[in-house]
CSV table of C-alpha atoms in Angstrom, one decimal:
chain,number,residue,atom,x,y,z
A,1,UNK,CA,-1.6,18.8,-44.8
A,2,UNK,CA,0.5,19.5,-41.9
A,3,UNK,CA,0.0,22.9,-40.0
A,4,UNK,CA,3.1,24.8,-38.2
A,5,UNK,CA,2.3,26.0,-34.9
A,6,UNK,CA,4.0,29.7,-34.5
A,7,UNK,CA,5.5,28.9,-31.1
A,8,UNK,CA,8.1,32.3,-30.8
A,9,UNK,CA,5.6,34.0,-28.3
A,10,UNK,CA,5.4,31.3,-25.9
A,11,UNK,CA,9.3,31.3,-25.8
A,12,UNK,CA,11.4,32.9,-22.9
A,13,UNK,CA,13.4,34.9,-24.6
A,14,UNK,CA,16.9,36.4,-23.7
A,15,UNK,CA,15.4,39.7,-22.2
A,16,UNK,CA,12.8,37.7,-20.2
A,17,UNK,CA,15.4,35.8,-18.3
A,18,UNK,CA,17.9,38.9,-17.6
A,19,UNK,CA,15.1,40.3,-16.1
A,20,UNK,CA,14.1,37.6,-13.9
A,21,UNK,CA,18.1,37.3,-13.0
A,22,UNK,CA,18.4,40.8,-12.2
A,23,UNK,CA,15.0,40.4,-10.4
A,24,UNK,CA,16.3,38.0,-8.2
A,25,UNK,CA,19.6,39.7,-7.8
A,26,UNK,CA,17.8,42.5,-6.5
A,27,UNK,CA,16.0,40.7,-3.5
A,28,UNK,CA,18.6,40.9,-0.4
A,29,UNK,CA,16.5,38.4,1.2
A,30,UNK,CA,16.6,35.8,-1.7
A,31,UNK,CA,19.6,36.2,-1.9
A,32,UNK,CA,20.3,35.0,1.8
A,33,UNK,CA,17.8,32.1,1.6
A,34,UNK,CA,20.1,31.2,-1.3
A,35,UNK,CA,22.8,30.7,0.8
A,36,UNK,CA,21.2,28.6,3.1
A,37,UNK,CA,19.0,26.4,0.5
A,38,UNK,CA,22.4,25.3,-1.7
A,39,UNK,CA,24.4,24.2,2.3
A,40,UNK,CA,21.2,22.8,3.6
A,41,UNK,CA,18.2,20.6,3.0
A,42,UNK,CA,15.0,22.4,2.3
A,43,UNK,CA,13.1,20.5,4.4
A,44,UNK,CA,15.5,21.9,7.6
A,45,UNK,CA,14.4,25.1,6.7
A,46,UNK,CA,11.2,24.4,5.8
A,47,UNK,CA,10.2,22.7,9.0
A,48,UNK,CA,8.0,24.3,11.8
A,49,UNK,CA,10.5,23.2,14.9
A,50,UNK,CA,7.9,23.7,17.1
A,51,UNK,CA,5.3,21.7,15.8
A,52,UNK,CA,8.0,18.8,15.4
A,53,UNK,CA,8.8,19.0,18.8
A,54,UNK,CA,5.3,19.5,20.0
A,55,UNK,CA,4.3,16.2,18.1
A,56,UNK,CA,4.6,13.7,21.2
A,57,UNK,CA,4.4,10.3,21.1
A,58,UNK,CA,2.6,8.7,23.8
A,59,UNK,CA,-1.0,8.0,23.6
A,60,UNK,CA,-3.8,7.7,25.5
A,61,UNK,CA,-5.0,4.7,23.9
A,62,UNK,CA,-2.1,2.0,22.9
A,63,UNK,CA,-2.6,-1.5,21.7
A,64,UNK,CA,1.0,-2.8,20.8
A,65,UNK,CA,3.5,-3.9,22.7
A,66,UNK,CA,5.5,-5.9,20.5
A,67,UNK,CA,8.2,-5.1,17.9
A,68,UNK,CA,8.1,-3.7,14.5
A,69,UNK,CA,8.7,-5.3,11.0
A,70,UNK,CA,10.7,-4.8,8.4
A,71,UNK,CA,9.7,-4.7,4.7
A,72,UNK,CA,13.5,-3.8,4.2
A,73,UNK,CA,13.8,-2.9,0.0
A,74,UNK,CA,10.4,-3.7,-1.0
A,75,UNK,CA,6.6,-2.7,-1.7
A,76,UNK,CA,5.3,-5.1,0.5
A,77,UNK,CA,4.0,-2.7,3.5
A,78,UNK,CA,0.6,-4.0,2.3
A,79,UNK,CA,1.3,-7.8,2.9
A,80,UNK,CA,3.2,-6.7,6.0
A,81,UNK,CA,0.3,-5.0,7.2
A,82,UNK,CA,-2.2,-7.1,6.8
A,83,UNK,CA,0.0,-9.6,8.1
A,84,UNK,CA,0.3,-7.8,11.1
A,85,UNK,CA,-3.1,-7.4,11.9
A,86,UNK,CA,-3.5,-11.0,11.9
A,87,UNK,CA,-0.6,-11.0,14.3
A,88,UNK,CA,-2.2,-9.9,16.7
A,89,UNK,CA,-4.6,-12.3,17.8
A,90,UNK,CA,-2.0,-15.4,16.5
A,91,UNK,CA,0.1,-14.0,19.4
A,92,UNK,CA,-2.7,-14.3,21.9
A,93,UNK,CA,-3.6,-17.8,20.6
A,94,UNK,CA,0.2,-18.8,20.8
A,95,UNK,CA,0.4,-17.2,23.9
A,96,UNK,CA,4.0,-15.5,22.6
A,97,UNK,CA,4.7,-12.1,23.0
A,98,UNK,CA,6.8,-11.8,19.5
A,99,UNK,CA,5.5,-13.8,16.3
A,100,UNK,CA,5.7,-12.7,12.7
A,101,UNK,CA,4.2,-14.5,9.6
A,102,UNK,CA,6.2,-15.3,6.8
A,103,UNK,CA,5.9,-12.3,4.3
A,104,UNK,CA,8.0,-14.1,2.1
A,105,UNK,CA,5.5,-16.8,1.7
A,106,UNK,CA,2.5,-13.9,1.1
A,107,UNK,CA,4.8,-12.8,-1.5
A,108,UNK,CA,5.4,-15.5,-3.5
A,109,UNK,CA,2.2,-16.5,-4.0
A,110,UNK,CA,1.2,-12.9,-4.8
A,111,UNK,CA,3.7,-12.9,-7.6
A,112,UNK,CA,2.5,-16.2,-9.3
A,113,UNK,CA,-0.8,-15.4,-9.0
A,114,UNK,CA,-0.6,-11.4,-10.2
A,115,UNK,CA,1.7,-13.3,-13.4
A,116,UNK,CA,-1.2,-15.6,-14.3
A,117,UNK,CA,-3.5,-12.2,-13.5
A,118,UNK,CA,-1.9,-9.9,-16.0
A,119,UNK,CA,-1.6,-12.9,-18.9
A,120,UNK,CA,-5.7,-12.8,-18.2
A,121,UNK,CA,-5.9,-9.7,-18.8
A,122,UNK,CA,-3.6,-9.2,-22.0
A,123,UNK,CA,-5.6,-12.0,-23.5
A,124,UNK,CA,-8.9,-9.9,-22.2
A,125,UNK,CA,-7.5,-7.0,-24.3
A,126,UNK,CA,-5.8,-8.7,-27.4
A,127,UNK,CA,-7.9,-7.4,-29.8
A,128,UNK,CA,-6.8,-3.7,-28.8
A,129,UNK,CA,-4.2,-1.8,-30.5
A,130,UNK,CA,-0.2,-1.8,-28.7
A,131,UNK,CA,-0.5,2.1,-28.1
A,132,UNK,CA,-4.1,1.9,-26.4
A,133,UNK,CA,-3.9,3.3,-23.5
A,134,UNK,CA,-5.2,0.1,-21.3
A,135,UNK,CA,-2.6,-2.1,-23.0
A,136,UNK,CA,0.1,-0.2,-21.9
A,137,UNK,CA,-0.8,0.6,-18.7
A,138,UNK,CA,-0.6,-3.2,-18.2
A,139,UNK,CA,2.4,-3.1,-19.8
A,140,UNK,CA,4.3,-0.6,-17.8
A,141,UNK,CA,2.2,-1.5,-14.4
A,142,UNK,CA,3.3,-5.3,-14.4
A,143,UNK,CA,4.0,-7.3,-11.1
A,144,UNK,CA,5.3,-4.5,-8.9
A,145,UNK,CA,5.5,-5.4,-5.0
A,146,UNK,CA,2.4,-2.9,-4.3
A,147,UNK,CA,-1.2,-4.3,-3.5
A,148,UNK,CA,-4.4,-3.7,-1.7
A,149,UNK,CA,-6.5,-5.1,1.3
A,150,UNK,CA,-8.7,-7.3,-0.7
A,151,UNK,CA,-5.8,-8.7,-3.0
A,152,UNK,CA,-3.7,-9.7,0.3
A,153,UNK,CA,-7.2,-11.3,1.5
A,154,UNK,CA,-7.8,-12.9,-1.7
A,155,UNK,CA,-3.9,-14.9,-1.2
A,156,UNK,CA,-4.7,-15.8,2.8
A,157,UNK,CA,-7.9,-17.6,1.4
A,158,UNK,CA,-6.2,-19.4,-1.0
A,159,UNK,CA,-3.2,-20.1,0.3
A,160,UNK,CA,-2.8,-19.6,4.4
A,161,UNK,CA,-0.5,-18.4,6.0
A,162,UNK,CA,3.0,-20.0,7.9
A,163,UNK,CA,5.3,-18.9,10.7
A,164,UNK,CA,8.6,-16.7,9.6
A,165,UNK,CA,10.5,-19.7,10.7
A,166,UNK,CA,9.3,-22.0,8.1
A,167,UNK,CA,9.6,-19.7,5.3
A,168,UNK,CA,11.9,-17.0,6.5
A,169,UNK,CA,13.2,-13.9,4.3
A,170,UNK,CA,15.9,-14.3,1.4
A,171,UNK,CA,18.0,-11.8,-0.3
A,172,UNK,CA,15.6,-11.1,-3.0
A,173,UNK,CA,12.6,-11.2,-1.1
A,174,UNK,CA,13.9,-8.3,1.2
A,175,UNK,CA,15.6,-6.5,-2.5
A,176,UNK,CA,13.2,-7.4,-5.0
A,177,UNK,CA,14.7,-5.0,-7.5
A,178,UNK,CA,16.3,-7.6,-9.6
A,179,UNK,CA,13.8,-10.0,-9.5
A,180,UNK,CA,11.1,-8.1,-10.3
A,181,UNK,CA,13.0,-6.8,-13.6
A,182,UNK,CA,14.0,-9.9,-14.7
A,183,UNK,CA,10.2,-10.9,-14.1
A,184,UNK,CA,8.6,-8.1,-15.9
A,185,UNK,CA,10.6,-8.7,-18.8
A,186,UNK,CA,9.3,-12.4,-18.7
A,187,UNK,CA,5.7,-11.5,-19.1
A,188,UNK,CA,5.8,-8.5,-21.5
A,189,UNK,CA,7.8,-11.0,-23.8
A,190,UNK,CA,4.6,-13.6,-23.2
A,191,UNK,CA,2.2,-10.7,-23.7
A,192,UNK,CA,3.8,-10.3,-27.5
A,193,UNK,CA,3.7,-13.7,-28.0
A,194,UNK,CA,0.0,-14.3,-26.7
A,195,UNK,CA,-1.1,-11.2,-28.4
A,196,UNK,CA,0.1,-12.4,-31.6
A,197,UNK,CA,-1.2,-15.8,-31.1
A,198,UNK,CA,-4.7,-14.0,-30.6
A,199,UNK,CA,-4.4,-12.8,-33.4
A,200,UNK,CA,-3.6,-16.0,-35.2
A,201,UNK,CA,-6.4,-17.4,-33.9
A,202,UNK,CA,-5.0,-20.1,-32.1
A,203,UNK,CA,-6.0,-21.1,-29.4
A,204,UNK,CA,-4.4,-24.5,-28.6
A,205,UNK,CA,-1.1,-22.0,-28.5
A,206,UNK,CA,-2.1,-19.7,-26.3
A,207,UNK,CA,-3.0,-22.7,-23.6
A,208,UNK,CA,0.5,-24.0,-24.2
A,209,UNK,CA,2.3,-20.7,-23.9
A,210,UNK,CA,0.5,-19.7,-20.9
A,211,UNK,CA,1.3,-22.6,-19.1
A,212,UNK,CA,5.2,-22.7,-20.7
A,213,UNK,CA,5.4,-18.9,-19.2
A,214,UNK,CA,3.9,-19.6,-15.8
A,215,UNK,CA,6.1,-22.6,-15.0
A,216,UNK,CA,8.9,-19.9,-16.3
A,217,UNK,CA,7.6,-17.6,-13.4
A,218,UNK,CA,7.0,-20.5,-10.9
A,219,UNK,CA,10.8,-21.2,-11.5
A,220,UNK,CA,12.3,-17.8,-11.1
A,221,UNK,CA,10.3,-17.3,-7.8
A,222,UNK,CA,11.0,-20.5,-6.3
A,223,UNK,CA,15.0,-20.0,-7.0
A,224,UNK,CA,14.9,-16.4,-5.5
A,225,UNK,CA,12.3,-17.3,-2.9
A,226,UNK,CA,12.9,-20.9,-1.9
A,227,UNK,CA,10.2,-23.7,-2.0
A,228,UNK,CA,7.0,-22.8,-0.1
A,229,UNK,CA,5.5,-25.8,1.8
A,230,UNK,CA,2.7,-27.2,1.5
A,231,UNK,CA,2.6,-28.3,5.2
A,232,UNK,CA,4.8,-28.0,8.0
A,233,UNK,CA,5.7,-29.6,11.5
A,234,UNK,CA,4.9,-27.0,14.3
A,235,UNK,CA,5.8,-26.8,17.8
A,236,UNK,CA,6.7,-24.3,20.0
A,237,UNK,CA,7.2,-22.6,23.2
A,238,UNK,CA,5.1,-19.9,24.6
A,239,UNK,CA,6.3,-17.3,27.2
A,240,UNK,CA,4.8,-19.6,30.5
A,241,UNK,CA,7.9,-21.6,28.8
A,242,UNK,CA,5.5,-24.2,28.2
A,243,UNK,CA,6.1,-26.5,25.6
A,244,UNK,CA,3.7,-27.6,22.2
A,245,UNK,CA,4.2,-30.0,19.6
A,246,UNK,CA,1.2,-29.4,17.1
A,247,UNK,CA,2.1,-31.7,14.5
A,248,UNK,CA,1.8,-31.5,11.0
A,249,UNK,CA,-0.6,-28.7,9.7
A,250,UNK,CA,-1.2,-26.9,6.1
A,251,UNK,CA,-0.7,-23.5,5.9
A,252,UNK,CA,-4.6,-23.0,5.5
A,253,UNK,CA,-4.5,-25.1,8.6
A,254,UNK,CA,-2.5,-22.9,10.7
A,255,UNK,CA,-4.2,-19.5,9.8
A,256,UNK,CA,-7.2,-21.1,10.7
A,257,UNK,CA,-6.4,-22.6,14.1
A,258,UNK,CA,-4.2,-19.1,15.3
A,259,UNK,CA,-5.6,-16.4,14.2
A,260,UNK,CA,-8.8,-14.9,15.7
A,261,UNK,CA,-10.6,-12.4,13.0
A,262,UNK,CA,-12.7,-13.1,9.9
A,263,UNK,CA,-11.2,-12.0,6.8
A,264,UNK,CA,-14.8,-12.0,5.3
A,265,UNK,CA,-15.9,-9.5,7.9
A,266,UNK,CA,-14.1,-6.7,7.2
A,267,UNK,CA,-14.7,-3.9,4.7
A,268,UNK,CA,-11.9,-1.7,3.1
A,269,UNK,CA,-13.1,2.0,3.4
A,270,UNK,CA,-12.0,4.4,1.1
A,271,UNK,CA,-12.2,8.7,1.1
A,272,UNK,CA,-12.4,9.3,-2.6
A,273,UNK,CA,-12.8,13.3,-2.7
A,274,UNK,CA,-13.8,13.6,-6.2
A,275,UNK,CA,-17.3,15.0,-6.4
A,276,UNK,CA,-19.0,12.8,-8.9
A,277,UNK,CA,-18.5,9.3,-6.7
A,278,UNK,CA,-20.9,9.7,-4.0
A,279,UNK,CA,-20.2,8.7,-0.2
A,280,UNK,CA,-22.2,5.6,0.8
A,281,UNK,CA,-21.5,4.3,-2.4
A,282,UNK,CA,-18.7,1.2,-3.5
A,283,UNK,CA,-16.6,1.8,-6.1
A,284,UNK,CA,-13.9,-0.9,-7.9
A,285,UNK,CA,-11.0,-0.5,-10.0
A,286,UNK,CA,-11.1,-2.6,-13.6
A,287,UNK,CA,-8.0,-5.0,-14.1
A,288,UNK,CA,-7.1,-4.6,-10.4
A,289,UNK,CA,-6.6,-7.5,-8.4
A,290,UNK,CA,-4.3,-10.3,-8.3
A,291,UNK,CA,-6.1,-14.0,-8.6
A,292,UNK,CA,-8.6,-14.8,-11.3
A,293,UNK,CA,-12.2,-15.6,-10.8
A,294,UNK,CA,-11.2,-14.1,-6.8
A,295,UNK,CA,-13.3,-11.6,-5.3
A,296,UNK,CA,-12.6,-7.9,-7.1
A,297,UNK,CA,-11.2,-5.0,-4.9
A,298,UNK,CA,-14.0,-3.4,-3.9
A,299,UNK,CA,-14.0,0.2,-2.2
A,300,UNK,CA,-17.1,1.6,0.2
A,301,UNK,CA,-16.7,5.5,-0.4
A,302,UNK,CA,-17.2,7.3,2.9
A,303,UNK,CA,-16.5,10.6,4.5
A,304,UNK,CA,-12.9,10.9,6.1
A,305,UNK,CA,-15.0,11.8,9.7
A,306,UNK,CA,-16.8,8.5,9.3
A,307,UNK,CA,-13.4,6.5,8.4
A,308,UNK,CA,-11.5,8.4,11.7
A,309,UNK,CA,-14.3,7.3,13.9
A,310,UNK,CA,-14.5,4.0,12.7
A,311,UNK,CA,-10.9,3.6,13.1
A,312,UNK,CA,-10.5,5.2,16.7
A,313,UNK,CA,-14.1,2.8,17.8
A,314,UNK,CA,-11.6,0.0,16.7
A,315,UNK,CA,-8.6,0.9,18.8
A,316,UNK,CA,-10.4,1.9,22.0
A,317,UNK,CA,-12.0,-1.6,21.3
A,318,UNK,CA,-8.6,-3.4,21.5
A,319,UNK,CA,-8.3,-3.6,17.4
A,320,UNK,CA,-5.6,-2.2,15.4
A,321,UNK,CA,-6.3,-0.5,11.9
A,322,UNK,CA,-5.2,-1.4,8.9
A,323,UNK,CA,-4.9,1.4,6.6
A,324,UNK,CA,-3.4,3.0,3.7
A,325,UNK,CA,-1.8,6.9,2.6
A,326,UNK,CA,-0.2,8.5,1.0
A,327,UNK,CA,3.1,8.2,3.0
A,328,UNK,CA,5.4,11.2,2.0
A,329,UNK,CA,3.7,14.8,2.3
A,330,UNK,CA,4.8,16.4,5.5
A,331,UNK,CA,6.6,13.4,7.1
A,332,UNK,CA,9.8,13.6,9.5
A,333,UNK,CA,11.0,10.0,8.8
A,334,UNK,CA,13.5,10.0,11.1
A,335,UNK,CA,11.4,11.5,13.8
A,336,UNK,CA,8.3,9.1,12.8
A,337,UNK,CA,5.9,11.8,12.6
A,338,UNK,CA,3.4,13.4,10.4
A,339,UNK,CA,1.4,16.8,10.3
A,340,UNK,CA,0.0,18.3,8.0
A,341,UNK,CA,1.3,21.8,8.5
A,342,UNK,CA,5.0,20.0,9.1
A,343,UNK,CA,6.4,22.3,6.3
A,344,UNK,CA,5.9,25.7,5.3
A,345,UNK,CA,7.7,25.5,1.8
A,346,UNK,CA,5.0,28.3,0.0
A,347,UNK,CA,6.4,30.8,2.9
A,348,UNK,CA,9.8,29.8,2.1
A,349,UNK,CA,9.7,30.4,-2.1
A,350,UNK,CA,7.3,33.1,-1.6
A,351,UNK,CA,4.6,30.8,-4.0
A,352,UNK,CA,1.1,29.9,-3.1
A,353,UNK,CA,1.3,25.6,-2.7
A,354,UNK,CA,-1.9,25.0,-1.0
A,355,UNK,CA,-4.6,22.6,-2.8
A,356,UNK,CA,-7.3,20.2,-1.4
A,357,UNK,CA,-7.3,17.1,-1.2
A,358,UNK,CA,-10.0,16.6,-4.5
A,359,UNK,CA,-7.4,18.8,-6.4
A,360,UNK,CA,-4.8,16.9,-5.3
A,361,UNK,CA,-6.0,13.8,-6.2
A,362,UNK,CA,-7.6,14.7,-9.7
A,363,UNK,CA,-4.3,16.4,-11.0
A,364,UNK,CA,-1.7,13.5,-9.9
A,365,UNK,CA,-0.6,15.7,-6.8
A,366,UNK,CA,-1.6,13.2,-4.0
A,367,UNK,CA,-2.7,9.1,-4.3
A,368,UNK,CA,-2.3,5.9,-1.8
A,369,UNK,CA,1.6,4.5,-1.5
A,370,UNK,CA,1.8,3.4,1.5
A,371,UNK,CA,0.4,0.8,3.9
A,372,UNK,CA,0.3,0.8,7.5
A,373,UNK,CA,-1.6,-0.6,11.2
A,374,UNK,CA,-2.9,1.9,13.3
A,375,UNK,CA,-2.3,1.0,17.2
A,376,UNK,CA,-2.8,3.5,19.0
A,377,UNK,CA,-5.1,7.2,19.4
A,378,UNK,CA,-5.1,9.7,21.9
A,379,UNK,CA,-8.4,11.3,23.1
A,380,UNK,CA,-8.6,14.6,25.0
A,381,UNK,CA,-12.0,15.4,26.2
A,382,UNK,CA,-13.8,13.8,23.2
A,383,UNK,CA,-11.5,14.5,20.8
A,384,UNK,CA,-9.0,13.0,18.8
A,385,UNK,CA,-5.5,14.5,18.8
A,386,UNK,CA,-3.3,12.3,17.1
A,387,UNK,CA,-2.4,8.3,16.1
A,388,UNK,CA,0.1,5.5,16.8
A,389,UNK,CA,1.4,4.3,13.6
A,390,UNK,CA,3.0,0.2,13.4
A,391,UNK,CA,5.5,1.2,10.3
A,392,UNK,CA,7.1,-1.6,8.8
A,393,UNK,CA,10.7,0.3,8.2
A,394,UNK,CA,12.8,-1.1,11.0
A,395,UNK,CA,13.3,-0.4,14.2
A,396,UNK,CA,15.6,2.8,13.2
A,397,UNK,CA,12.8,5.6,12.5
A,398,UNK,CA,10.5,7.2,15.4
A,399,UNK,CA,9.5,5.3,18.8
A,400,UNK,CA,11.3,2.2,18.0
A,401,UNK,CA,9.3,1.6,14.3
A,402,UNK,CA,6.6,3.3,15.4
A,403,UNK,CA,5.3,6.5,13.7
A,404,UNK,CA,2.8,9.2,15.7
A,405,UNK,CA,0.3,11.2,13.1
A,406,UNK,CA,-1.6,14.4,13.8
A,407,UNK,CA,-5.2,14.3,13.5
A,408,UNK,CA,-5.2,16.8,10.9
A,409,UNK,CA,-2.5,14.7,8.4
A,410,UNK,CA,-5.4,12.1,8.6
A,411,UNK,CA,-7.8,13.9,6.9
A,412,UNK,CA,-5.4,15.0,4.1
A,413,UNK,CA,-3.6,12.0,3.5
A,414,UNK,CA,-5.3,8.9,4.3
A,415,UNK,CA,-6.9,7.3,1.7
A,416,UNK,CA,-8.3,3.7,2.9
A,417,UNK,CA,-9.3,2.3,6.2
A,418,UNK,CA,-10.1,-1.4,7.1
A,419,UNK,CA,-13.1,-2.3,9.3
A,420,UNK,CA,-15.2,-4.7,10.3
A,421,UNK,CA,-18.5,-4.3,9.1
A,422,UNK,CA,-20.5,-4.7,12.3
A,423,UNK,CA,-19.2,-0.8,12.6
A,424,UNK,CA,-21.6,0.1,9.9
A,425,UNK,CA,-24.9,1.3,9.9
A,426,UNK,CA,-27.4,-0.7,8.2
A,427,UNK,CA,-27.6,1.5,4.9
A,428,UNK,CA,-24.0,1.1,5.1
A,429,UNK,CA,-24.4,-2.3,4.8
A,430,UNK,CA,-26.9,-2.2,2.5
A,431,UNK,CA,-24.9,-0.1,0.1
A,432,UNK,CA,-22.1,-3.2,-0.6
A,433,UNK,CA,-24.7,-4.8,-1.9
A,434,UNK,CA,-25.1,-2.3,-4.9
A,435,UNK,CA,-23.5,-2.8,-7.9
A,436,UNK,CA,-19.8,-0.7,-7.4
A,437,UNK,CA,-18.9,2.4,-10.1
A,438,UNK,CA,-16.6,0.9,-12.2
A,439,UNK,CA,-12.9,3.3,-12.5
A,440,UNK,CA,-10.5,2.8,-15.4
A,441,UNK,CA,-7.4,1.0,-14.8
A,442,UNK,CA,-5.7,4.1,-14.2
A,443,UNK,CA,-7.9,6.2,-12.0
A,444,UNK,CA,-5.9,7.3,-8.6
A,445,UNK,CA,-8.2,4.9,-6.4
A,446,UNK,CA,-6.1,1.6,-8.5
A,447,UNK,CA,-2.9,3.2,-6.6
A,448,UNK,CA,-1.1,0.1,-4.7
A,449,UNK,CA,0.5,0.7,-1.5
């Protein structure tokens, strides 16, 4: 038996909304802001010019003096940050002033890896229902561009890493769009077919279709991304104009021999607000990674004071930052700068907007999407003012690329910070150990930048 729900009271009804026009009508200063709101941008209005302004961006601590990257139109600030950091001491080894790694070649082997990844885990979920809620956040989530630190470390120990010049961009690598699309539509066709073949109980299938669907992927990548190498002829010519002929080296070879950190030193640190995951405890995210039988994402839960510290120790100690936020609240993009009392849109509307950063996160207001290298921090008497963002956007936005962020927008907005685990104290340390709290799929701490 079906039961009508008696909905009439919950409806606006004609009078309601005369009165709310009239309401408004009435308000000579509504009306004006009216005026302006429907000729301008909000955020014009809503901006505190002063702040803006006030928002400098020189530093009293600044590691970079190199040029910015540019992700262009993709989700692969994560790759290009981590990629960045590792920059950094290639450029001292190579004794170059400008060098980039070849995203492109990150990229690809992200995407052919996070393919065989998600047929994993529709096989690991076969014997659940199409409309479960797991199943289709697979389905819908499928090989976007996004990631996380320990999935870009998971393809550098695999894989390497080569120059720019030997596996430089391409159109779809810098405009994944149609790509991705034609790739998603790829796998959720092999996830029916596997599913069913689950189902069948055949086995000696599922091997074959697998395999059939990730040569399909390996094909569609290589055409849009050209053929990665498996080893390469280097030589160069550093800035004393000095010339090198290195000879033939894999790509495992070569991030080896030029870069100058341990990938298996550093920790990613992450600010989850939520009351019920402890700080000094690790946390991981189920079906969140990108190559099978690789180390899981794994997240050391710490207080936002502990994860500024950390990061500032780093800088004054010659390191950048890798880290990740959530990238649009309270930005200028044009300007490059963030703070988190940029806009004052609740005195504009006349509505209270302010919520926490636990609130935020548990009611889909606030979440990681963005991915960046912190290279800079400025220190007055002790205390930490504001940061030097490396951006990957181009050269267009800010100080040439490079973004400044209040102290404050930190706390609010950053999510995950990468350090090396020397930083820690000893229970720190001892806490990774510990077996992590295990989030659903779904859970804001999955979100990829």
């Amino acid at each position: 038996m079906t039961t009508s729900l008696d909905l009439t009271v919950a409806s606006l009804t004609a009078g309601q909304l005369t009165a709310l026009h009239e309401s408004f009508a009435a308000d000579p200063a509504l009306k004006h802001k009216q005026n302006a709101i429907v000729r301008v941008s909000v955020d014009e209005l809503a901006i505190d010019h002063q702040l803006a302004t006030a928002l400098s961006a020189p530093v009293s601590n600044r590691i970079d003096d190199w040029k910015v990257t540019h992700q262009k139109k993709s989700g692969r600030c994560w790759l290009f940050a981590a990629l960045n950091l590792l920059r950094v001491g290639a450029k001292q080894t190579l004794g170059v002033k400008e060098f980039e790694f070849s995203q492109n070649y990150a990229m690809y082997f992200d995407k052919l890896e996070r393919a065989n990844y998600f047929l994993e885990s529709i096989l690991e979920t076969a014997e659940r229902g199409e409309d479960d809620r797991l199943v289709q956040f697979l389905l819908q989530s499928v090989l976007g561009d996004g990631g996380q630190w320990n999935m870009a470390v998971n393809i550098f120990r695999k894989y390497g890493a080569v120059p720019k010049s030997v596996m430089p961009e391409t159109e779809s690598s810098s405009n994944t769009g149609r790509m991705n699309r034609v790739l998603r539509t790829l796998l959720r066709r092999g996830a029916q077919e596997l599913r069913q073949l689950r189902h069948d109980g055949d086995t000696a299938g599922q091997e074959q279709t697998r395999a059939r669907i990730i040569a399909e992927v390996h094909r569609i990548l290589t055409l849009h991304l050209g053929t990665p190498p498996s080893a390469f002829e280097w030589q160069y010519t550093d800035d004393a104009k000095s010339f090198h002929r290195e000879g033939t080296l894999t790509p495992q070879q070569f991030l080896a021999k030029y870069t100058t950190i341990d990938l298996e030193d550093y920790v990613c640190l992450v600010d989850d607000p939520r009351t019920e995951h402890p700080k000094g405890t690790t946390l991981t995210v189920e079906h969140l990674g990108n190559v099978v039988d690789a180390e899981p994402v794994l997240y050391l839960n710490v207080d936002i004071g502990l994860a500024k510290r950390l990061a500032r120790d780093a800088i004054l100690d010659g390191e950048p930052v890798w880290f990740g936020c959530d990238t649009g609240p309270h930005m200028v993009r044009q300007d490059g700068i963030w703070d988190a009392r940029l806009y004052d849109y609740a005195g504009l509307y006349d509505v209270e907007l302010a919520t926490d950063k636990e609130s935020r996160v548990r009611f889909g207001e606030s979440a990681m999407t963005h991915a960046m290298l912190l290279t800079g921090v400025d220190v007055l008497d002790g205390e930490t003012r504001r940061w030097r963002v490396e951006n990957s956007w181009g050269e267009e936005a800010g100080d040439q690329g490079f973004f400044t962020m209040a102290d404050n927008w930190f706390d609010e907005y950053v999510f995950e910070v990468v350090v090396d685990k020397s930083r820690l104290s000893p229970e720190l340390r001892q806490a990774l150990d510990a077996e992590p709290t295990v989030l659903p799929a779904w859970d804001p701490m999955g979100a990829l930048a």
